[in-house]
Coordinates of C-alpha atoms and ligand atoms in Angstrom, one line a residue:
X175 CA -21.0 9.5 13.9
X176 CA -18.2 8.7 11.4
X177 CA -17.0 5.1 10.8
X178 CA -13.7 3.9 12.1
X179 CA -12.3 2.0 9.2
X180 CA -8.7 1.0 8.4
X181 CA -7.1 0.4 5.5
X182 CA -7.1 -3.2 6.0
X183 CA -10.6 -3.7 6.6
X184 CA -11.1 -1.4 3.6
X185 CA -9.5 -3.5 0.8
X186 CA -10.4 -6.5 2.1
X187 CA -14.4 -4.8 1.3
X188 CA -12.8 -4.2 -2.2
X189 CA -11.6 -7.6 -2.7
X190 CA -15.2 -9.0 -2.8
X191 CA -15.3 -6.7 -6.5
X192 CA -12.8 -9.3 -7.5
X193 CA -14.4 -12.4 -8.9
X194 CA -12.9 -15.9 -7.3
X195 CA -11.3 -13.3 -5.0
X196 CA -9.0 -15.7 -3.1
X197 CA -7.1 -13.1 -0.4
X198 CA -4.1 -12.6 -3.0
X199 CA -5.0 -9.0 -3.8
X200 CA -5.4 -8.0 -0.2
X201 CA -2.1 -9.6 0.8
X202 CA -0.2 -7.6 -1.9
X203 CA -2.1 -4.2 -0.8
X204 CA -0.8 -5.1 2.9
X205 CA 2.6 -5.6 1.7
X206 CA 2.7 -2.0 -0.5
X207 CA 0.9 -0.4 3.0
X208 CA 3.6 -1.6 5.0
X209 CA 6.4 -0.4 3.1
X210 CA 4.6 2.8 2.8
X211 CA 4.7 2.7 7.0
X212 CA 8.7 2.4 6.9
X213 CA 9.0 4.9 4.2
X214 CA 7.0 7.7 6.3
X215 CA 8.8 6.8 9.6
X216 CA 12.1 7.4 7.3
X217 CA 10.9 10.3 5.8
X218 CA 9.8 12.0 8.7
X219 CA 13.1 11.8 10.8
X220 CA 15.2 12.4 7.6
X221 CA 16.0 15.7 9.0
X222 CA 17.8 13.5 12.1
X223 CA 19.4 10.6 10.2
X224 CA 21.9 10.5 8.2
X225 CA 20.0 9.6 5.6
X226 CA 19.1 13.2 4.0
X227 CA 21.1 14.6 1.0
X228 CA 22.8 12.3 -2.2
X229 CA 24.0 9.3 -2.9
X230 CA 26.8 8.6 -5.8
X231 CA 24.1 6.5 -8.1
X232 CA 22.6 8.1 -11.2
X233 CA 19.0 6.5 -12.2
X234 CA 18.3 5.2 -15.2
X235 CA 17.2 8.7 -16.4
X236 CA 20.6 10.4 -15.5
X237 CA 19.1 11.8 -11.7
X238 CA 21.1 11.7 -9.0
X239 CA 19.8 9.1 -6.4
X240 CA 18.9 10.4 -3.2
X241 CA 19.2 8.1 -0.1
X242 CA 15.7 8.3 0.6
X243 CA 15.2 7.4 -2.8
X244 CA 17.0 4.3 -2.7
X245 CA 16.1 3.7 0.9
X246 CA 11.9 3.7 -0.5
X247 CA 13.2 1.7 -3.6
X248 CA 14.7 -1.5 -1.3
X249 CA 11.6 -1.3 0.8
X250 CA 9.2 -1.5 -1.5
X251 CA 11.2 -4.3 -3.4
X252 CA 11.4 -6.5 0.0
X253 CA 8.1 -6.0 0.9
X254 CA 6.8 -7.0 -2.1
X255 CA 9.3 -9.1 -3.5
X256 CA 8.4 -11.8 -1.0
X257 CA 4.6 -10.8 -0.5
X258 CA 4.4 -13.6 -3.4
X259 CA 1.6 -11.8 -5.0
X260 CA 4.0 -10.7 -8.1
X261 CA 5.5 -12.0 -10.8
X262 CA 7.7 -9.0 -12.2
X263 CA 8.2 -5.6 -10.9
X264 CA 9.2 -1.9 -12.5
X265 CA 10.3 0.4 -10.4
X266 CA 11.2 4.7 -11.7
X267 CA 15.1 3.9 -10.2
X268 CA 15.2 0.5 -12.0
X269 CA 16.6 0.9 -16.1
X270 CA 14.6 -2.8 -16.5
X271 CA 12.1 -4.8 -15.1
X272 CA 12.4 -6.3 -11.4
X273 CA 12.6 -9.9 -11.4
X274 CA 11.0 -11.5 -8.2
X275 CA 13.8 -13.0 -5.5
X276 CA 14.8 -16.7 -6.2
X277 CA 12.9 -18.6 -4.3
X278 CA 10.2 -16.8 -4.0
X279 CA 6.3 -17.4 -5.1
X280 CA 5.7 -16.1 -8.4
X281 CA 1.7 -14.2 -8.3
X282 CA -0.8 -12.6 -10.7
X283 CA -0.1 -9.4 -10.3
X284 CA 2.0 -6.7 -11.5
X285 CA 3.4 -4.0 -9.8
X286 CA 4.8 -0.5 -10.9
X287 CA 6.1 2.1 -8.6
X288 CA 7.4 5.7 -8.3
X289 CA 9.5 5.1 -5.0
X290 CA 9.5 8.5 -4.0
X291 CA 8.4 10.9 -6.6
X292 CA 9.9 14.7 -5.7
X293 CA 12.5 13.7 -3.7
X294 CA 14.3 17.0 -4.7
X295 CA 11.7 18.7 -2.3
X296 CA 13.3 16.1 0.6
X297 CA 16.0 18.5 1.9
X298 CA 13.5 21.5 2.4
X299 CA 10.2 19.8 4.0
X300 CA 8.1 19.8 0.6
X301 CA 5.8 16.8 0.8
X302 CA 7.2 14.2 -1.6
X303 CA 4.8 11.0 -2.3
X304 CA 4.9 7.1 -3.7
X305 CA 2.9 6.5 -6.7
X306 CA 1.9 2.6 -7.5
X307 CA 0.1 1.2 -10.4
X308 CA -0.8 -2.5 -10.3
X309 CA -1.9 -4.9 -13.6
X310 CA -2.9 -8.5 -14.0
X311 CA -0.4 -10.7 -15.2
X312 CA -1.2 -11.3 -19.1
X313 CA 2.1 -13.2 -20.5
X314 CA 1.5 -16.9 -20.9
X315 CA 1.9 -19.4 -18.1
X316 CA 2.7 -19.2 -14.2
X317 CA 5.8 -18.0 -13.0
X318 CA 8.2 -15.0 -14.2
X319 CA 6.3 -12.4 -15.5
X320 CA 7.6 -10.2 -18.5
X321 CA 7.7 -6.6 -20.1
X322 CA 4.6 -7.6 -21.7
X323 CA 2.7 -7.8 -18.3
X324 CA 4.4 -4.1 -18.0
X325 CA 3.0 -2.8 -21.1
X326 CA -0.4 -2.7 -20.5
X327 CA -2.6 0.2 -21.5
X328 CA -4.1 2.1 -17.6
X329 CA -7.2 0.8 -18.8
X330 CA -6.3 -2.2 -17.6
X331 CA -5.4 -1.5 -13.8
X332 CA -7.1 -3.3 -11.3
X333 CA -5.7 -0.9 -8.9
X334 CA -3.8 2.8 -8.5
X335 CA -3.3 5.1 -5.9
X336 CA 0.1 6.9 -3.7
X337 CA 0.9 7.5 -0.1
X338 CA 1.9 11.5 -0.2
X339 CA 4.5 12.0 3.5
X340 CA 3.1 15.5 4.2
X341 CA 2.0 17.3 7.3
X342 CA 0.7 14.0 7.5
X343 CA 1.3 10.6 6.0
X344 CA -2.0 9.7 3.7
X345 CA -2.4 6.7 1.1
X346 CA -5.4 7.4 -1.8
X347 CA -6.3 4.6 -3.5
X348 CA -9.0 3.0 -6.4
X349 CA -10.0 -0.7 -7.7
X350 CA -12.3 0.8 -9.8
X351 CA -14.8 1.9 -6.9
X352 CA -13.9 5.3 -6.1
X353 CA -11.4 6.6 -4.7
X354 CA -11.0 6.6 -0.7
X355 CA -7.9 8.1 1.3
X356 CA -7.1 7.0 4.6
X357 CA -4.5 9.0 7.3
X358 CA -1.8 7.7 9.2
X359 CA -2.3 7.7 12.3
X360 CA 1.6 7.3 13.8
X361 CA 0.3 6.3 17.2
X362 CA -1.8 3.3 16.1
X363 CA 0.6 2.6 13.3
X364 CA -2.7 2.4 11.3
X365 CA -4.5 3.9 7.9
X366 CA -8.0 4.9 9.1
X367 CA -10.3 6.1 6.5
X368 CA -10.7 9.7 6.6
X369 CA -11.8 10.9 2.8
X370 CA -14.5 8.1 1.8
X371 CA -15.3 8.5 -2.5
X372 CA -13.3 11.8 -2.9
X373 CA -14.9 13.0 -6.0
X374 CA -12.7 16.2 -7.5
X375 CA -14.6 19.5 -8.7
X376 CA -16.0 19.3 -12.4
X377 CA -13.8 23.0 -12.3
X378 CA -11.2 24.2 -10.3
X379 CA -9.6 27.7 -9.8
X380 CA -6.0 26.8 -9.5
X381 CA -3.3 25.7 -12.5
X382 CA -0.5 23.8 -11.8
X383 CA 2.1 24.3 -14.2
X384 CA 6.5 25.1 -14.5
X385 CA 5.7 28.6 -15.5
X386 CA 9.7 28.8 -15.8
X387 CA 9.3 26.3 -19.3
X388 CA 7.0 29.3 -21.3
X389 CA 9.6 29.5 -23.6
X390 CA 9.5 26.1 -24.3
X391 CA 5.4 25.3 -24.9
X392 CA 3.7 25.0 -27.9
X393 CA 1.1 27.1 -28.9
X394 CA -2.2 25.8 -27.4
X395 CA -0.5 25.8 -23.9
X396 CA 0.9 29.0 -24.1
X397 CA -2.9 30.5 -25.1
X398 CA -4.2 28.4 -22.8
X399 CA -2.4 30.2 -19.7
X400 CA -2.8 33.4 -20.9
X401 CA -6.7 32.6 -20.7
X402 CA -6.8 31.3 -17.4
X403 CA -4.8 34.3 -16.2
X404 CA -7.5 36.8 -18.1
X405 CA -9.8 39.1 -15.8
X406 CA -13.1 37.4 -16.0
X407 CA -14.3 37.6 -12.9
X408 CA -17.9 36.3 -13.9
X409 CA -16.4 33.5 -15.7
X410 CA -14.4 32.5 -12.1
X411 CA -10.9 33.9 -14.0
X412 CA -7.9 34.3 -13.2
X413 CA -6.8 31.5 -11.9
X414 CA -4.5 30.8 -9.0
X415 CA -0.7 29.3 -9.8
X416 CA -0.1 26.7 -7.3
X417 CA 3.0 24.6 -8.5
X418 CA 5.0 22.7 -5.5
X419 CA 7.2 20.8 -8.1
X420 CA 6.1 17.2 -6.4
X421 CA 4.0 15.6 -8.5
X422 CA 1.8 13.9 -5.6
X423 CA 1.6 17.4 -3.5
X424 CA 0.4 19.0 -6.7
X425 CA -2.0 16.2 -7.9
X426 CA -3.2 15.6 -4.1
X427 CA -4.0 19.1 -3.7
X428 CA -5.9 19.6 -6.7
X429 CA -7.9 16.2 -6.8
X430 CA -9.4 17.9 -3.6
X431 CA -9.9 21.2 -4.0
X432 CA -10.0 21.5 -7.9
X433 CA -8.0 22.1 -10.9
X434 CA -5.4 21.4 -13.3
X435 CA -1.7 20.6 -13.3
X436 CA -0.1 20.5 -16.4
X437 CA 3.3 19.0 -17.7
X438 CA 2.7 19.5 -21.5
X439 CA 4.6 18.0 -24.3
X440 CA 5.9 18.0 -27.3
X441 CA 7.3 15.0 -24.6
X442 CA 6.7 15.6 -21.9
X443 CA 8.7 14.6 -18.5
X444 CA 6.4 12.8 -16.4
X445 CA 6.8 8.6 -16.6
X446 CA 3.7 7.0 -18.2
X447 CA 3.6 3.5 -16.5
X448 CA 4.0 4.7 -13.0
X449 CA 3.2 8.4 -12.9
X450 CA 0.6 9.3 -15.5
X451 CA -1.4 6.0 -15.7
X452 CA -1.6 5.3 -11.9
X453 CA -2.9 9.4 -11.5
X454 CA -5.2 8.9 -14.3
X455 CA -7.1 5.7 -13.0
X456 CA -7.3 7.6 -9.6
X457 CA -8.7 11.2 -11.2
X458 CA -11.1 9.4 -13.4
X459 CA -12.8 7.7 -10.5
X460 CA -13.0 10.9 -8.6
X461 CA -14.8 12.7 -11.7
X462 CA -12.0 14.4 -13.1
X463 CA -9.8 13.4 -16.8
X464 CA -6.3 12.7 -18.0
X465 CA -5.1 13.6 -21.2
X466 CA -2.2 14.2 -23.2
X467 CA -3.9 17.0 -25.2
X468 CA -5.1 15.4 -27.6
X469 CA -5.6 11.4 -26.3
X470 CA -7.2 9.8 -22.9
X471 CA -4.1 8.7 -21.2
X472 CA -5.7 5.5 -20.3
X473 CA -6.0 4.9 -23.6
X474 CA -2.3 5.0 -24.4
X475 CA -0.5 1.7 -25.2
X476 CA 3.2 1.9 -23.7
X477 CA 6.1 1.3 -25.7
X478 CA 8.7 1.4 -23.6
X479 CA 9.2 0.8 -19.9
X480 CA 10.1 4.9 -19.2
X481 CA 8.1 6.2 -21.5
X482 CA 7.5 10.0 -21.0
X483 CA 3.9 11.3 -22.0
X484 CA 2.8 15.1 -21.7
X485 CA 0.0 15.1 -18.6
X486 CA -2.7 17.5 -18.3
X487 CA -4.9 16.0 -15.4
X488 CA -7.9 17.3 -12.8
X489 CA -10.9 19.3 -13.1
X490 CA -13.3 17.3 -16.1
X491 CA -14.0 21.0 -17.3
X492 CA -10.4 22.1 -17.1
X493 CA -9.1 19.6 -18.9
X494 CA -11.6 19.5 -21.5
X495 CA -11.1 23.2 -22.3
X496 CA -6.7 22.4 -22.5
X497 CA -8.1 20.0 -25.3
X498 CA -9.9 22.6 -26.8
X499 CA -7.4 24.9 -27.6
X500 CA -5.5 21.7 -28.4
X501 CA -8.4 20.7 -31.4
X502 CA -8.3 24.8 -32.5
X503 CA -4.8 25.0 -33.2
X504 CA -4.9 21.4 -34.9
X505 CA -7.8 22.9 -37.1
X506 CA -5.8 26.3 -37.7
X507 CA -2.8 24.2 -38.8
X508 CA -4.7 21.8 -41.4
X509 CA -6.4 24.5 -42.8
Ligands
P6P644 P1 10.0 20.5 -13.0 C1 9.9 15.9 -9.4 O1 11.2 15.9 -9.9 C2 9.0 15.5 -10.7 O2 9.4 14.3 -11.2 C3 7.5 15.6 -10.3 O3 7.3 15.2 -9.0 C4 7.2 17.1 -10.5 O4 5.8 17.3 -10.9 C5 8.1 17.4 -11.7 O5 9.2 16.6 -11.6 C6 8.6 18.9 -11.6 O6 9.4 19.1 -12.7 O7 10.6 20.5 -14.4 O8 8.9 21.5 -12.9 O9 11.0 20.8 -11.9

């Protein structure tokens, strides 16, 4: 008989991984899963509110705002904002760091969000998702924290994980003991564990990747597609395409079933502090690796709040054979 647990009860198991654990992390996981409720009520009446289609803001990365976009971005600002777990924020919609209300109780930790990755897929029922990375404060002293406590390498969460509003409205999450998701359940208004330590397939059978943006890879990637699309049936080839354009949706899908999505450089597109790191920490502790290519993206020290990194994440094997074609075509060059 399976366990009833919610999400509540869940964390508060992890906090006792915390040493001198005093309640702090489990009030600021509380606040984020309460603005994740609001989101997904939002999200899933968009259709009926007026709150579908644009607004007149451009983001910090020249994007059109979407309402729901700015809707997810005040929640999770207010939630957390006065949760007084914080003591500086950074949001994807926010050019600099998120200073905590006046007023309000400065905390330890650090928070870093995508409010609502994919919200291009809002307007035609593609699941769209909230990614959240949270760091110890590490700047000097109490109080305001800095772009210092931002900066942090993903080694150094203590937590990651995203809610992804889909057919239903799920939240997957890690401290650094697995990785556990837990469904909404809209009549209960409550997260009850339903995937306890997802681990991901050491190989998948499905790529994830803009196949539109050929003309624009480098070498490795280009070879490394036309491999995984070669007729090798005995060596479990081809490989599916499945490419939704949300981030989440695609990540989600193939932490569970297996595989790899790839947004490959020279830059890249995907945000390293809230996108990248946060999937990393989460596909690590399921089994699987994160990569640029060439480096463990954990590994990476930011420079720069927005930083863009190239991702190639899932399957352990998957990725490790991306790299591989990665380390031949480094050899080829220098010889
Ligand atoms: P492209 C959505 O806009 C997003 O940020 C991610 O969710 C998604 O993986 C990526 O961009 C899709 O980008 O260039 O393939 O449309």
């Amino acid at each position: 008989m399976s366990k009833i647990r919610t999400i509540q009860q869940h964390i508060h198991d992890q906090e006792r991984l915390f040493p001198g654990a005093t309640g702090d992390f489990t009030a600021l996981l509380t606040s984020l899963v309460l603005s994740a409720k609001i989101i997904s009520r939002e999200v899933n009446k968009a259709g009926l509110a007026n709150i579908l289609g644009e607004t007149d803001n451009i983001n910090t990365h020249g994007e059109t705002v979407t309402k729901l976009d700015e809707y997810a971005q005040q929640t999770i600002c207010r939630a957390i904002g006065y949760s007084g777990q914080t003591c500086i924020m950074a949001s994807e919609e926010s050019e600099d760091i998120i200073p905590m209300p006046a007023g309000s109780k400065r905390g330890k930790y650090v928070l870093m969000f995508d409010p609502l990755d994919g919200s291009s897929n809002i307007d035609v029922n593609a699941s769209i998702g909230t990614i959240f990375s949270i760091h110890r404060k590490v700047s000097v002293g109490a109080g305001d924290g800095s772009l210092e406590d931002c900066l942090q390498p993903g080694s150094r969460q203590v937590a990651a994980g995203y809610f992804i509003y889909g057919s239903s409205t799920m939240m997957v999450y890690t401290t650094g003991d697995g990785v556990h998701g837990f469904t909404l359940d809209p009549s209960l208004g409550e997260f009850l564990l339903s995937h306890e330590n997802i681990r991901t397939p050491a190989r998948g059978k499905i790529y994830s990747i803009n196949e539109g943006n050929q003309q624009k890879w480098d070498a490795p990637t280009r070879r490394y597609i036309d491999y995984l699309k070669q007729d090798e049936k005995e060596q479990g080839r081809p490989y599916s395409l499945r490419y939704i354009g949300s981030l989440v949706s695609d990540f989600h899908r193939n932490l569970l079933k297996g595989g790899i999505f790839l947004y490959p450089g020279p830059k890249g597109k995907l945000r390293l502090l809230y996108e990248a790191s946060p999937l990393a920490m989460v596909v690590e502790q399921a089994g699987g690796a994160a990569s640029t290519g060439t480096e463990r993206i954990l590994d990476l020290q930011p420079q720069s709040l927005h930083q863009k990194v190239p991702l190639i994440i899932g399957s352990k094997d998957d990725v490790a054979q991306y790299e591989q074609f990665c380390k031949e075509a480094l050899a080829t060059a220098g010889d």
